[in-house]
XYZ file of C-alpha atoms in Angstrom:
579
model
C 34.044 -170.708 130.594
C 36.492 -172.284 133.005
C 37.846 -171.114 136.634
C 41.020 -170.306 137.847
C 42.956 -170.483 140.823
C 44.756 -167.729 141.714
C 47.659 -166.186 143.727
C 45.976 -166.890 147.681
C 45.643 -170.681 147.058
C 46.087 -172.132 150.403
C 46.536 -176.132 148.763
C 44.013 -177.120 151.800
C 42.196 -178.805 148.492
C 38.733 -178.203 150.202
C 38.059 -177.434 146.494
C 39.502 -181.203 145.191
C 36.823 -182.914 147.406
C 33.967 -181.203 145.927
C 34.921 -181.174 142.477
C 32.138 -183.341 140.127
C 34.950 -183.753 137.353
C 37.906 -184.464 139.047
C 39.634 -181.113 137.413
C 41.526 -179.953 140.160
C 45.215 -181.021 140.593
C 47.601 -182.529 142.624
C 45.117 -184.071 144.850
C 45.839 -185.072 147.952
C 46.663 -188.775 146.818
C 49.030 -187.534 143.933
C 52.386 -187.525 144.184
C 52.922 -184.021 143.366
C 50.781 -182.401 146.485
C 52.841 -180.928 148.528
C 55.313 -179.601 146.543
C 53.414 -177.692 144.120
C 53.326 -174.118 144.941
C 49.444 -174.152 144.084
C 46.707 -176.263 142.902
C 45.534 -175.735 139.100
C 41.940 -175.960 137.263
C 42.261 -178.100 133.913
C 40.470 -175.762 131.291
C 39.852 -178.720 129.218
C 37.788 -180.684 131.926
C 36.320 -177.536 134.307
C 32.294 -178.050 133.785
C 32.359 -174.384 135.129
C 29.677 -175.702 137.923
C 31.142 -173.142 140.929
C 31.588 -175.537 143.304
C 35.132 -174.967 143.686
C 34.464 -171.352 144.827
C 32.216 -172.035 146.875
C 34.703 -174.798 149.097
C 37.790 -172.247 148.824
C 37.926 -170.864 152.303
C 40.680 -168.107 150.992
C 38.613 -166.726 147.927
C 41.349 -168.087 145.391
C 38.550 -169.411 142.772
C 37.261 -167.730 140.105
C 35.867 -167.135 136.807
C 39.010 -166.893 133.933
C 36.852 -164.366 132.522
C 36.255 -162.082 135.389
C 39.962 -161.886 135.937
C 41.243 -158.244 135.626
C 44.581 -156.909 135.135
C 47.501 -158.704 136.784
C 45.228 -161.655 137.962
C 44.739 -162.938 134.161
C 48.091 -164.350 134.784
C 47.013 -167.257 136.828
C 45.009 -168.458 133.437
C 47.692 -169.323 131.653
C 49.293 -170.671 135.103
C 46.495 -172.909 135.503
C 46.649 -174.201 131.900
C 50.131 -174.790 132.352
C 50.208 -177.602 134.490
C 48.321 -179.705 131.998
C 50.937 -179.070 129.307
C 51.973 -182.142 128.137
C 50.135 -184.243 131.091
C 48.462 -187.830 130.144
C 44.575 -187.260 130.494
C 43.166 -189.041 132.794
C 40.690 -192.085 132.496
C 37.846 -191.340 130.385
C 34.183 -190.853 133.103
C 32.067 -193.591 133.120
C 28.902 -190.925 132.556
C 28.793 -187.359 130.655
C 30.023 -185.668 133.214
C 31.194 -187.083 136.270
C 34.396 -188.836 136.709
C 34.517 -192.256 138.598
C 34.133 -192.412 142.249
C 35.233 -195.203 144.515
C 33.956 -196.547 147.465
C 33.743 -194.368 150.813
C 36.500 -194.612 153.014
C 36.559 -193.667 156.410
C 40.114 -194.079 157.571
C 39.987 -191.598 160.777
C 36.660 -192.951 162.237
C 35.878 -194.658 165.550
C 33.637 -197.306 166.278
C 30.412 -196.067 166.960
C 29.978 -197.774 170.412
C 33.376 -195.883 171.475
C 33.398 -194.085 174.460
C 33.883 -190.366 173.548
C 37.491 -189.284 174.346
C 39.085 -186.025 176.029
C 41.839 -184.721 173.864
C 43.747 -180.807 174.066
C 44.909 -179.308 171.367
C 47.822 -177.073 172.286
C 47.798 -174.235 169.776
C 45.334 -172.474 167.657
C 46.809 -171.361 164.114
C 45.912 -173.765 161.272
C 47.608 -176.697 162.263
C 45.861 -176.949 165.543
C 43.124 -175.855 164.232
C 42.578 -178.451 161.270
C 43.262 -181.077 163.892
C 40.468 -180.515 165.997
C 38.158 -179.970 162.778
C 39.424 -183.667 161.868
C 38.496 -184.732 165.436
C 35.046 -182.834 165.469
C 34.452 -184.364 162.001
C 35.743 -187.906 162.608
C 35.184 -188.806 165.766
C 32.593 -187.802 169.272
C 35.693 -186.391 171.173
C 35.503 -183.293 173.424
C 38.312 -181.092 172.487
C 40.357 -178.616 174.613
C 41.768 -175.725 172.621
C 44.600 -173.756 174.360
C 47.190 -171.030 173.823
C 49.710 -169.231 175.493
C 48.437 -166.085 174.015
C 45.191 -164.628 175.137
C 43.290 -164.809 171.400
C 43.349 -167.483 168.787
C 44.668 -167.458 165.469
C 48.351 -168.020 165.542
C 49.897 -167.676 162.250
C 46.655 -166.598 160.685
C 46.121 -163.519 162.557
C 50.033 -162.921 163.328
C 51.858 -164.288 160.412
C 49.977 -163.351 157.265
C 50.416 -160.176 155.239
C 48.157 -157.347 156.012
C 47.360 -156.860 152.259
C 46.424 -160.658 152.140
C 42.999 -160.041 153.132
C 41.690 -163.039 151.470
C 44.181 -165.398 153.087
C 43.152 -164.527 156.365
C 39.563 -165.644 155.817
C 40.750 -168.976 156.462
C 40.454 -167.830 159.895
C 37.027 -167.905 159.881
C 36.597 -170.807 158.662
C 38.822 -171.601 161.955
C 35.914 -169.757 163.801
C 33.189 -171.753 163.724
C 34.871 -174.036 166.063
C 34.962 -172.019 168.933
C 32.029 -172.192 169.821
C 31.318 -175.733 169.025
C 29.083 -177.450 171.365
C 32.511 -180.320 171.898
C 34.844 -177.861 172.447
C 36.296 -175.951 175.592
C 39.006 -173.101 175.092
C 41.501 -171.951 177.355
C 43.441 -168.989 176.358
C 46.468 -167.471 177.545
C 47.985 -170.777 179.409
C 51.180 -171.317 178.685
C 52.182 -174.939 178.634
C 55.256 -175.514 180.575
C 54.868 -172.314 182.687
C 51.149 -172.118 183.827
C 50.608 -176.300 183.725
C 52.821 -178.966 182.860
C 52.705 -181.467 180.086
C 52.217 -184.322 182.219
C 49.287 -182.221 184.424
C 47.463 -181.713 180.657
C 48.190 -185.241 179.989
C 46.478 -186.765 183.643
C 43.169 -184.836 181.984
C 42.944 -186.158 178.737
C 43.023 -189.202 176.639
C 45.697 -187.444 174.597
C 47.232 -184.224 173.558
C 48.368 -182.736 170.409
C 51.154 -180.315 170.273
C 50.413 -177.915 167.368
C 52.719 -174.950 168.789
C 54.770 -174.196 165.467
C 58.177 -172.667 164.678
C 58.303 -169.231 166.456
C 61.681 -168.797 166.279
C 63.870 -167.662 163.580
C 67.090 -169.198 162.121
C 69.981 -167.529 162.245
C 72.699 -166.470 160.267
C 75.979 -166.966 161.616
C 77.862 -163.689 160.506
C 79.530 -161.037 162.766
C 77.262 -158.172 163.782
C 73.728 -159.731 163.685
C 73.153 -158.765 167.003
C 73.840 -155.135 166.003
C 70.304 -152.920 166.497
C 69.137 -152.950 163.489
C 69.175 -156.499 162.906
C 65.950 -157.716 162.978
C 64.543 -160.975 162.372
C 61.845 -161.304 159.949
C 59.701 -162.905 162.591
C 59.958 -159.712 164.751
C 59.283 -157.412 161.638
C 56.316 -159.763 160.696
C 54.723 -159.971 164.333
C 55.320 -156.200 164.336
C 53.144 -155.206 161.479
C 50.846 -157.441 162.654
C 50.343 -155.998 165.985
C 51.692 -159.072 167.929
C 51.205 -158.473 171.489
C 55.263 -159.510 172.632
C 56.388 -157.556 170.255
C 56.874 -153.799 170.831
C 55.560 -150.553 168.815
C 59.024 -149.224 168.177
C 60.672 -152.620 167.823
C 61.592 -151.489 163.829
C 63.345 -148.285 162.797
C 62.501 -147.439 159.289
C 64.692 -144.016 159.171
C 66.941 -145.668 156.456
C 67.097 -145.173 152.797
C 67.624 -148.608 152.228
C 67.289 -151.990 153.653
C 68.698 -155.148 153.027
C 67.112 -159.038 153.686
C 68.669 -162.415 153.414
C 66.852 -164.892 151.867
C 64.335 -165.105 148.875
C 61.478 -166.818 150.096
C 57.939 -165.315 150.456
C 58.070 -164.114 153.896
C 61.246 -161.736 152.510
C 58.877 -160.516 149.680
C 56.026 -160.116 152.249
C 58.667 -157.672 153.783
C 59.845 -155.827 150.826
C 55.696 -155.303 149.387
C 54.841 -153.604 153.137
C 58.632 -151.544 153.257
C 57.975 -149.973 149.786
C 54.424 -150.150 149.062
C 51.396 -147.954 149.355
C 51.081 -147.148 153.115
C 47.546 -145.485 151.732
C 46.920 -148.754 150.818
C 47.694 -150.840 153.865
C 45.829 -148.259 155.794
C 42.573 -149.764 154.524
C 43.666 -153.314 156.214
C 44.507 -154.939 159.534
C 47.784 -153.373 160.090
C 49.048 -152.185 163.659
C 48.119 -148.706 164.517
C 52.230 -148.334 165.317
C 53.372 -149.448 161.942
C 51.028 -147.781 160.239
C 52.636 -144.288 161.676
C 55.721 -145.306 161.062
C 55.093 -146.314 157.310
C 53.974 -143.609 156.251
C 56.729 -141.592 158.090
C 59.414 -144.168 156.391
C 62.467 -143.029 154.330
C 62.791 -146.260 153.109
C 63.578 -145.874 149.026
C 65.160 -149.265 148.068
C 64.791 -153.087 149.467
C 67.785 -155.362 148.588
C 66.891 -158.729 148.465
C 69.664 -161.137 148.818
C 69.777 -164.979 147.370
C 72.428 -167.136 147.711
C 71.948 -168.745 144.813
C 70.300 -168.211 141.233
C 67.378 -167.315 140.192
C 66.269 -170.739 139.030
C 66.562 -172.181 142.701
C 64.708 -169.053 144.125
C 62.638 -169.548 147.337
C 59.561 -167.480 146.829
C 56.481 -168.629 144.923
C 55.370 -167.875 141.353
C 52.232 -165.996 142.836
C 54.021 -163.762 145.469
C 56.875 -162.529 142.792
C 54.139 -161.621 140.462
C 52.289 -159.519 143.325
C 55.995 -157.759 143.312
C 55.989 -157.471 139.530
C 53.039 -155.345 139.834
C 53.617 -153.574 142.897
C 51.513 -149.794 141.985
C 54.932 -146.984 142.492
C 57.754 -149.502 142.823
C 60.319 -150.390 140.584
C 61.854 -154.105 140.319
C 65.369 -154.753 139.383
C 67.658 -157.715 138.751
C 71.176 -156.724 140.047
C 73.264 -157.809 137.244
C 76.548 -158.252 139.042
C 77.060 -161.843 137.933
C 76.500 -163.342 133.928
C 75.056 -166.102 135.640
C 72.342 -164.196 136.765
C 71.693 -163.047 132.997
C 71.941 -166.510 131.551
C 69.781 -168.708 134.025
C 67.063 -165.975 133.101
C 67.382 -166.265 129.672
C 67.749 -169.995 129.046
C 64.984 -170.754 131.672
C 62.416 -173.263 130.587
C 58.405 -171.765 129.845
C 57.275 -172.048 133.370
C 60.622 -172.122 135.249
C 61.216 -170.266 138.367
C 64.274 -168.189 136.195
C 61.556 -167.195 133.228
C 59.685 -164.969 135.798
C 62.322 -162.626 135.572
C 61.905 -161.810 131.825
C 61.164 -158.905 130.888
C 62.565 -157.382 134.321
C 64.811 -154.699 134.076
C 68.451 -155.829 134.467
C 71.249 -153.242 135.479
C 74.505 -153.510 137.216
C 73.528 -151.252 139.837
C 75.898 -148.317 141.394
C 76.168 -149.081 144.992
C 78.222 -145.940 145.072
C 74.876 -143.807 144.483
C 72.315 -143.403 147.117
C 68.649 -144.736 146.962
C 66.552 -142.669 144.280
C 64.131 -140.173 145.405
C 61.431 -140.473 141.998
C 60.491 -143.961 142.438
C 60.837 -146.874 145.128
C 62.726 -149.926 144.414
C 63.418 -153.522 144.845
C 66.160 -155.371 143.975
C 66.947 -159.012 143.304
C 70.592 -159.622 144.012
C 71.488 -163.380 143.382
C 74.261 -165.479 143.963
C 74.711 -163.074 147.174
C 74.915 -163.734 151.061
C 75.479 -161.554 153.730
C 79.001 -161.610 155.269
C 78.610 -159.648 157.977
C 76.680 -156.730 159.619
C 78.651 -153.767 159.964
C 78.076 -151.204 162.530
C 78.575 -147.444 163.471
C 82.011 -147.709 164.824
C 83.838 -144.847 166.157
C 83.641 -142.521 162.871
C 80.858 -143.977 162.225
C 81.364 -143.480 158.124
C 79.101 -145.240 155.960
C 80.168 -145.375 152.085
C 79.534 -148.390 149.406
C 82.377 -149.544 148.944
C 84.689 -152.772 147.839
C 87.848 -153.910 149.889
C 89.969 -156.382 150.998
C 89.543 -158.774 153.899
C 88.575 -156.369 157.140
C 91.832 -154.966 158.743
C 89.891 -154.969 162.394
C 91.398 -151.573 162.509
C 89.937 -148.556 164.485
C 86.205 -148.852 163.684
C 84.453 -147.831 160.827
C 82.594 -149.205 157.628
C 84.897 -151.360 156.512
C 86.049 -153.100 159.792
C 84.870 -156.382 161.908
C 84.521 -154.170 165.171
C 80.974 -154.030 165.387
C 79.530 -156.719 167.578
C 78.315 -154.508 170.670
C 78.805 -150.954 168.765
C 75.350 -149.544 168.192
C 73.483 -149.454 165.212
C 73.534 -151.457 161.706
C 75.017 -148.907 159.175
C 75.099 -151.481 156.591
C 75.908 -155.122 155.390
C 79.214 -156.766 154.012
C 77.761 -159.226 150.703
C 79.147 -161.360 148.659
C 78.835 -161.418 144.942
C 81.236 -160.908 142.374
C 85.653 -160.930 143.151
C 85.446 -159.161 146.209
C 82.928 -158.092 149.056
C 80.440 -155.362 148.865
C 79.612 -153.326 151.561
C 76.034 -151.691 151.301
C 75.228 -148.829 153.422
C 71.926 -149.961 155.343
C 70.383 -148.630 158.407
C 68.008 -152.065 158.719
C 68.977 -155.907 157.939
C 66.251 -158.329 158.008
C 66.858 -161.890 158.443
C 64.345 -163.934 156.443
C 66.036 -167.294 155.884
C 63.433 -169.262 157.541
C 61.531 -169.974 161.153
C 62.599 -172.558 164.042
C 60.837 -174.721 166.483
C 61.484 -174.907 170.193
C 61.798 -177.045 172.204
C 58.795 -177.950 174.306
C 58.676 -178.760 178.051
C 58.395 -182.346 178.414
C 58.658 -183.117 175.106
C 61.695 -184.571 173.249
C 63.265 -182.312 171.085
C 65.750 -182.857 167.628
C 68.062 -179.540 168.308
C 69.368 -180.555 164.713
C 65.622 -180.081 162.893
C 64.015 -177.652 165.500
C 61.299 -180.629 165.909
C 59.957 -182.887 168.128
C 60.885 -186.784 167.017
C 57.564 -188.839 166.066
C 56.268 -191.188 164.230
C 53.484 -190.229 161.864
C 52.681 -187.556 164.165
C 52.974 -189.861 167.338
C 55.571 -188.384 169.931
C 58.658 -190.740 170.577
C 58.180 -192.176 173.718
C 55.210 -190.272 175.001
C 51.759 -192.858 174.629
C 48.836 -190.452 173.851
C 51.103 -187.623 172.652
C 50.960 -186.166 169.253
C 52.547 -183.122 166.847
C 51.118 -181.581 163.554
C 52.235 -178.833 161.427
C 55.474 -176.990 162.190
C 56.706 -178.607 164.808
C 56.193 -181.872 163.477
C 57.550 -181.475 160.080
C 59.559 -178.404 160.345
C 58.773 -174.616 158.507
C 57.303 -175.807 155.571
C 54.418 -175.606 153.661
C 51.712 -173.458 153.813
C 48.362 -172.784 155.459
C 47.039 -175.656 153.718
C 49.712 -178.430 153.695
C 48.444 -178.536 157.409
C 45.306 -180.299 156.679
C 47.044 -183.602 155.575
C 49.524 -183.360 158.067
C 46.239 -182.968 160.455
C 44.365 -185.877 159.061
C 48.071 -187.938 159.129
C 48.262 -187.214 162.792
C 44.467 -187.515 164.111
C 44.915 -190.829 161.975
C 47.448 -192.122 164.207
C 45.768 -190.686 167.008
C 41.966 -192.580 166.460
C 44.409 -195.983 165.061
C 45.913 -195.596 169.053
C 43.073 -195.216 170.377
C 40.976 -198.607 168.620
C 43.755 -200.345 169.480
C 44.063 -199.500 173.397
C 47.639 -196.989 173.159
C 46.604 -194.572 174.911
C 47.165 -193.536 178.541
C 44.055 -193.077 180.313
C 43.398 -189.765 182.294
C 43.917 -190.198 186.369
C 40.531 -190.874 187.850
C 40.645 -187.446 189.349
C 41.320 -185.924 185.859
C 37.897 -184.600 184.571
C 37.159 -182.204 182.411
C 35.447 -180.267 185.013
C 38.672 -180.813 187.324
C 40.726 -179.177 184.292
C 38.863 -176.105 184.179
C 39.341 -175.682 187.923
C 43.385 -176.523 187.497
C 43.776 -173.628 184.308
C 41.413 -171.121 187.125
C 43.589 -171.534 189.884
C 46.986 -171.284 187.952
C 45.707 -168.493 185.599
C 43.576 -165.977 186.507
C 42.290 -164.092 183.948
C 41.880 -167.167 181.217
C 40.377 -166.734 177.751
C 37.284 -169.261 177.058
C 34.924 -168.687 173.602
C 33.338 -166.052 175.200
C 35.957 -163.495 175.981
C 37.151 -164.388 172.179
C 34.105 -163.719 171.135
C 34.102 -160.294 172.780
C 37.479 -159.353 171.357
C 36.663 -160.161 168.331
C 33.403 -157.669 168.982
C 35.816 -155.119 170.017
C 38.571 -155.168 167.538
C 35.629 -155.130 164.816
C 33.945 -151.776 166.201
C 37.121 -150.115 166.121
C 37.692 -151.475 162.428
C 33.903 -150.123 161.646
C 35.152 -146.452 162.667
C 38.207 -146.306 161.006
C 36.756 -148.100 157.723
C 38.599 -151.177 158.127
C 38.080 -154.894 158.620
C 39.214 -155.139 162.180
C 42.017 -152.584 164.191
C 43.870 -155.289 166.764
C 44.505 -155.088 170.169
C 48.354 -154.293 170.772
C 49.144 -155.554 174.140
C 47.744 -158.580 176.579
C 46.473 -155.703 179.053
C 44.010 -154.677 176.137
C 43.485 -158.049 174.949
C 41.882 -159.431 178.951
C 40.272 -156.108 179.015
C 38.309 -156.555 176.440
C 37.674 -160.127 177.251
C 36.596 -159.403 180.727
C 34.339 -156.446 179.338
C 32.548 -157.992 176.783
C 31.987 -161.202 179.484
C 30.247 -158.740 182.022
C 28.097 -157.272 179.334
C 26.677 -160.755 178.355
């Protein structure tokens, strides 16, 4: 028997370091990590020993033969990526492989003085960092966030029906309370303190603040209502505290998104899918209600280019494949769309799509009422967003360049005219306009700038050098903001152990800036109580986490959130007096 890894892989490769056999792969010194969608189990060398599972902070691992159903899938995944690969050298024993010598390439001398470092931001990236400096070195660590609970993209950005990717969090966990750490939620750096006030406390700070912001399109009309970003429809099902209850309107048959990458599927799977379902997870009270009160019939997906370059993983397009109620369709509007599908290589992003249902769909016809669908439309942008002029008519149709005549479907009148009532594509000789009530805008997140950081307007980063901030001594970036939106949970923990790296090499060799004599930690904690009232430290997490747990309990399910910051210090606040 051999394990599998399966569709939650998080590529943190806790699972590579533990591995007797060496069976896991890319590892973090290959080539290929990084820009494999997942890591793989070679059948011919797994010793079926477990430890794998038992390092996988998302649940990924598992026995091939306990797979079920749609999950057996990831078998022949997993075998895949050994197809046609040279083995590797042949172990020295009769089971394990070779090891080298220990290295410890992020450790300080053990006569250093213990240093004072903040970590700004608490999703994964800010989070592996100050596991790297808890591991690697005696610092005390300052966590902070702007919002008052920790988690960041774990709690806010992951699906609700992901329940196994958001274990990672706690894994996260543990650190809160860690006998080196101090945590001050809901500070906002740059409003509440300044950069150089956190910098006169500590021997360095590390930025790990991400890319809230989404990229836009550049067509007429996407400020119409209606036009949502896919950040705001993510934070919204995922009871973000800045974003509002009714922030999304699902009283449309159909809905259109740009862009084909995973966070568009995540949209698609929680538009059309099983709001029974969901209401066994994490998701918001608010969208919940309005879920299951949805019209939504039919998700267009729209990718400007084919299949074979498609954005979304292997592992979320199968979820789709099997997604219990809903149909998925290829729009066959272009034979290019055909013939990348069926010329694509065994393994090939393109040969996912065999054996999906292909159909030049009627735009003319109105969403079906038997079954819910999705459907792929490639080689397809958006154009613009068209609103409810003055008539207000909304018909599929295809037409010439707009006239900018007298409102209407078909006409470019529609910044600052109400609602969406549907999107202008391309695709094929002339434009298509698709009657939509909602248009998401999932083509990709974007940093911002930071107060008193530099900032590259061009990336949406801040400039650095292996994680060290251009022209700030003692200043650092990981994750998002240092590399831009990519990667997932787990690419953070090498861009972590790049940046601590740089961080420990500064510190051996006398880089960084020393606090101000008058910058102790306990001198800190004062600053952050006279600025900010109503702070967040370990307890008060501790106590909404208590809180949003109970509520879970009665409603059978893992945890129901807190929707607003009110709620949030309340909780805090109670659960401190009660201790």
């Amino acid at each position: 028997m051999t394990y599998a890894i399966t569709q939650t892989c998080c590529n943190d490769a806790a699972c590579v370091a533990v591995c007797p056999v060496n069976c896991i792969h890319p590892t973090p010194e290959e080539r290929e990590f990084g820009s494999t969608e997942m890591l793989h189990v070679d059948p011919a060398s797994c010793i079926d020993c477990g430890a794998c599972a038992d390092a996988c902070p998302v649940d990924a691992i598992f026995p091939a033969d306990s797979l079920r159903g749609p999950a057996r899938d990831y078998i022949a995944l997993n075998a895949a990526y050994f197809d046609g690969r040279e083995p590797g050298p042949a172990p020295a024993g009769p089971d394990l492989h070779p090891w080298g010598r220990p290295v410890f390439a992020r450790d300080l001398p053990s006569d250093f003085a213990p240093l004072r470092v903040a970590v700004v931001g608490t999703g994964p990236a800010g989070m592996y960092a100050a596991e790297d400096l808890l591991l690697h070195t005696n610092a005390q660590v300052t966590l902070i966030d702007r919002l008052p609970v920790a988690g960041g993209l774990v709690r806010y950005g992951v699906a609700p029906d992901h329940p196994a990717t958001k274990k990672v969090g706690d894994t996260f966990a543990r650190l809160h309370d860690h006998p080196r750490v101090r945590m001050h939620l809901g500070v906002d750096v740059g409003r509440d303190i300044t950069a150089e006030e956190l910098a006169a406390h500590h021997d360095a700070v590390v930025y790990a603040v991400g890319a809230s912001a989404d990229r836009r399109i550049g067509v007429p009309g996407e400020d119409l209502q209606g036009s949502v970003p896919a950040t705001t429809f993510v934070a919204w099902y995922n009871t973000h505290p800045e974003v509002a209850a009714d922030a999304v309107d699902l009283t449309s048959e159909r809905v259109v998104v740009a862009g084909n990458g995973n966070v568009a599927l995540d949209a698609a799977r929680v538009l059309v899918g099983d709001p029974v379902a969901l209401g066994t997870s994490d998701t918001a009270d608010h969208a919940l209600a309005a879920l299951r009160a949805a019209r939504v019939r039919e998700v267009v997906i729209l990718g400007r280019r084919g299949p074979e370059h498609a954005a979304y993983t292997t592992s979320e397009l199968l979820a789709l494949r099997h997604l219990s109620g809903v149909d998925l369709v290829v729009d066959d509007h272009d034979p290019r769309i055909g013939a990348a599908i069926d010329e694509a290589a065994p393994g090939g992003k393109a040969s996912l799509l065999r054996g999906v249902p292909r159909e030049a769909v009627d735009w003319t016809a109105a969403p079906g009422t038997a079954r819910r669908r999705i459907v792929l439309r490639f080689h397809s942008a958006p154009a613009e967003v068209l609103g409810d002029g003055a008539e207000g008519g909304a018909e599929a149709r295809r037409d010439g360049p707009p006239t900018g005549g007298g409102g209407g479907f078909g006409t470019t009148r529609t910044e600052g005219r109400g609602r969406v009532r549907g999107v202008r594509v391309t695709g094929g000789t002339q434009p298509l306009d698709l009657p939509a009530g909602l248009f998401l805008r999932a083509v990709g997140y974007r940093g911002l700038p930071v107060p008193g950081l530099p900032f590259d307007e061009v990336t949406g980063t801040v400039p650095h050098d292996a994680g060290r901030v251009t022209g700030r001594p003692g200043t650092y970036v990981v994750g998002w903001i240092k590399r831009g939106p990519s990667g997932g949970i787990g690419a953070n923990r090498t861009c972590a152990a790049e940046t601590i790296g740089t961080l420990i090499a500064d510190a051996v060799d006398g880089r960084l800036r020393a606090p101000s004599p008058a910058g102790t930690a306990r001198a800190f904690r004062r600053l952050v109580r006279r600025r900010v009232r109503r702070a967040v430290d370990a307890r008060g997490l501790a106590a909404i986490d208590r809180t949003e747990r109970a509520r879970g309990r009665d409603a059978g399910r893992p945890r129901v959130k807190l929707g607003t910051v009110p709620e949030l210090l309340a909780a805090a606040k109670g659960g401190r007096r009660g201790t």
